[in-house]
């Protein structure tokens, strides 16, 4: 038996997974346990969970796989430092990071106790990304592409996967980076926090790509499919501009852009100030430039390898708008993007890269994302009984509904009546998307549902859209693309004749970031949506993550706390139905 723990550490979205004999057993991001968004550092709690889920101890672990190799691309690093002479603070920061990454065994001893006697493997960052998509995909062979900010001195890599092997054709090395381009423009648009790029993606449909010519002065496409940046607009090539992590949390980041960017686009928007139409147009132009570069790269990859299948990974692999255009703007006809395409997913990629390097067989496909912690029926009952006084004091009734069909019918009826549901079931999702086990659910037919959720529960910007969870078998009737999207990683156009009937999940441009739901992978969620369809004729629900400006809830206590402090109407906690005696949303 072979036990491998994969790790993403010392960077945002720290995470761990456990692979036993080539099959994923457990995976979780550290933020879910620490309750700090994008937590960085060593993922000791994630490792602790994975071991417990597998019924193992550190002594049982044969390999630790880290999704970063400090020796990778070393010649290029030395050459760059010699030629460009970056600041001493940038060099010292890189040296400190290298030392941290070499201390994995020591971190295990310090946080989880002694006992690990296996090997520690460093897996080059982009190989881990490519492995995280291809090695768990259903494809025997496919083109593979990884695009992100930076990892191991590279910002992109591409090649081809066949069987258990991945061959890398080429990479884009520091300092060009599409991730840095998108992040710098995100900050120019006044969104300062780590991971705010998705806000720009949500804002873009409100604008027009009127500034694409300016973007083409920033991102320079190359004949081989790669790209460069005009570094006059950026500071990262010569200065330290990385995030500072305080107790695992991103607390600040200096601007990535130089005054030259403001000379090109005008003064940067200050956080919290008005979003003008010009800002929306620039957001659209940023997205358009990313797509132009992304599909330029995909065209070159296809020109070399042919085929119809592609696997996408890396932080930019989270750009669901671009992903949704792969079939219309490239020759590829099947795409696989796993639920944690970003750095967290590198933990899985590192583990599977080590497994296949050792000659392991390839007989695992990740067709769902439910790899996190769960609560047993006894644990849920203990919580409800312990909190009964507080629940009833909040004006709620508690009902245990043992029959699943009855539970789903009652919940669907509440949703159809305009109520907002906290839905806590089974194992927590792997990756940033709530996929029907840690979700807040609503009626997609209600035009006021989006604003209510944004203002009263999620407490976030009004322009951000909500996603539809749709029965997989109903996709052709509601979307222009017929595809399986289990991880909510693609945005597709909603059929024009259907858009008015589901305004809460139809974005301003007529699109939706759908999740396809199958009875085989999430039977209870599929049954709930089916019950809603039986009552309304609509085979989907509005689905957003179960949280309120915090990481997605992990444990049932966190779900109950979030329910009680917000204006949700109903909490379905396993088989327990907790209902407020108030008017619906």
mmCIF file of C-alpha atoms in Angstrom, residues 63 65 85 157 175 215 310 335 337 353 411 425 555 571 583:
data_model
loop_
_atom_site.group_PDB
_atom_site.id
_atom_site.type_symbol
_atom_site.label_atom_id
_atom_site.label_comp_id
_atom_site.label_asym_id
_atom_site.label_seq_id
_atom_site.Cartn_x
_atom_site.Cartn_y
_atom_site.Cartn_z
ATOM 1 C CA UNK A 63 5.524 10.214 0.837
ATOM 2 C CA UNK A 65 4.563 15.706 -2.068
ATOM 3 C CA UNK A 85 19.867 42.934 -10.495
ATOM 4 C CA UNK A 157 3.376 25.766 -18.949
ATOM 5 C CA UNK A 175 8.632 38.130 -15.268
ATOM 6 C CA UNK A 215 -4.423 46.449 -23.005
ATOM 7 C CA UNK A 310 -7.804 19.774 -23.099
ATOM 8 C CA UNK A 335 -12.400 20.236 -21.442
ATOM 9 C CA UNK A 337 -10.948 21.724 -15.146
ATOM 10 C CA UNK A 353 2.751 13.250 -9.942
ATOM 11 C CA UNK A 411 -37.240 22.293 1.404
ATOM 12 C CA UNK A 425 -25.055 18.000 3.840
ATOM 13 C CA UNK A 555 -18.435 22.175 10.601
ATOM 14 C CA UNK A 571 -31.388 25.700 7.827
ATOM 15 C CA UNK A 583 -41.918 36.450 6.522
#
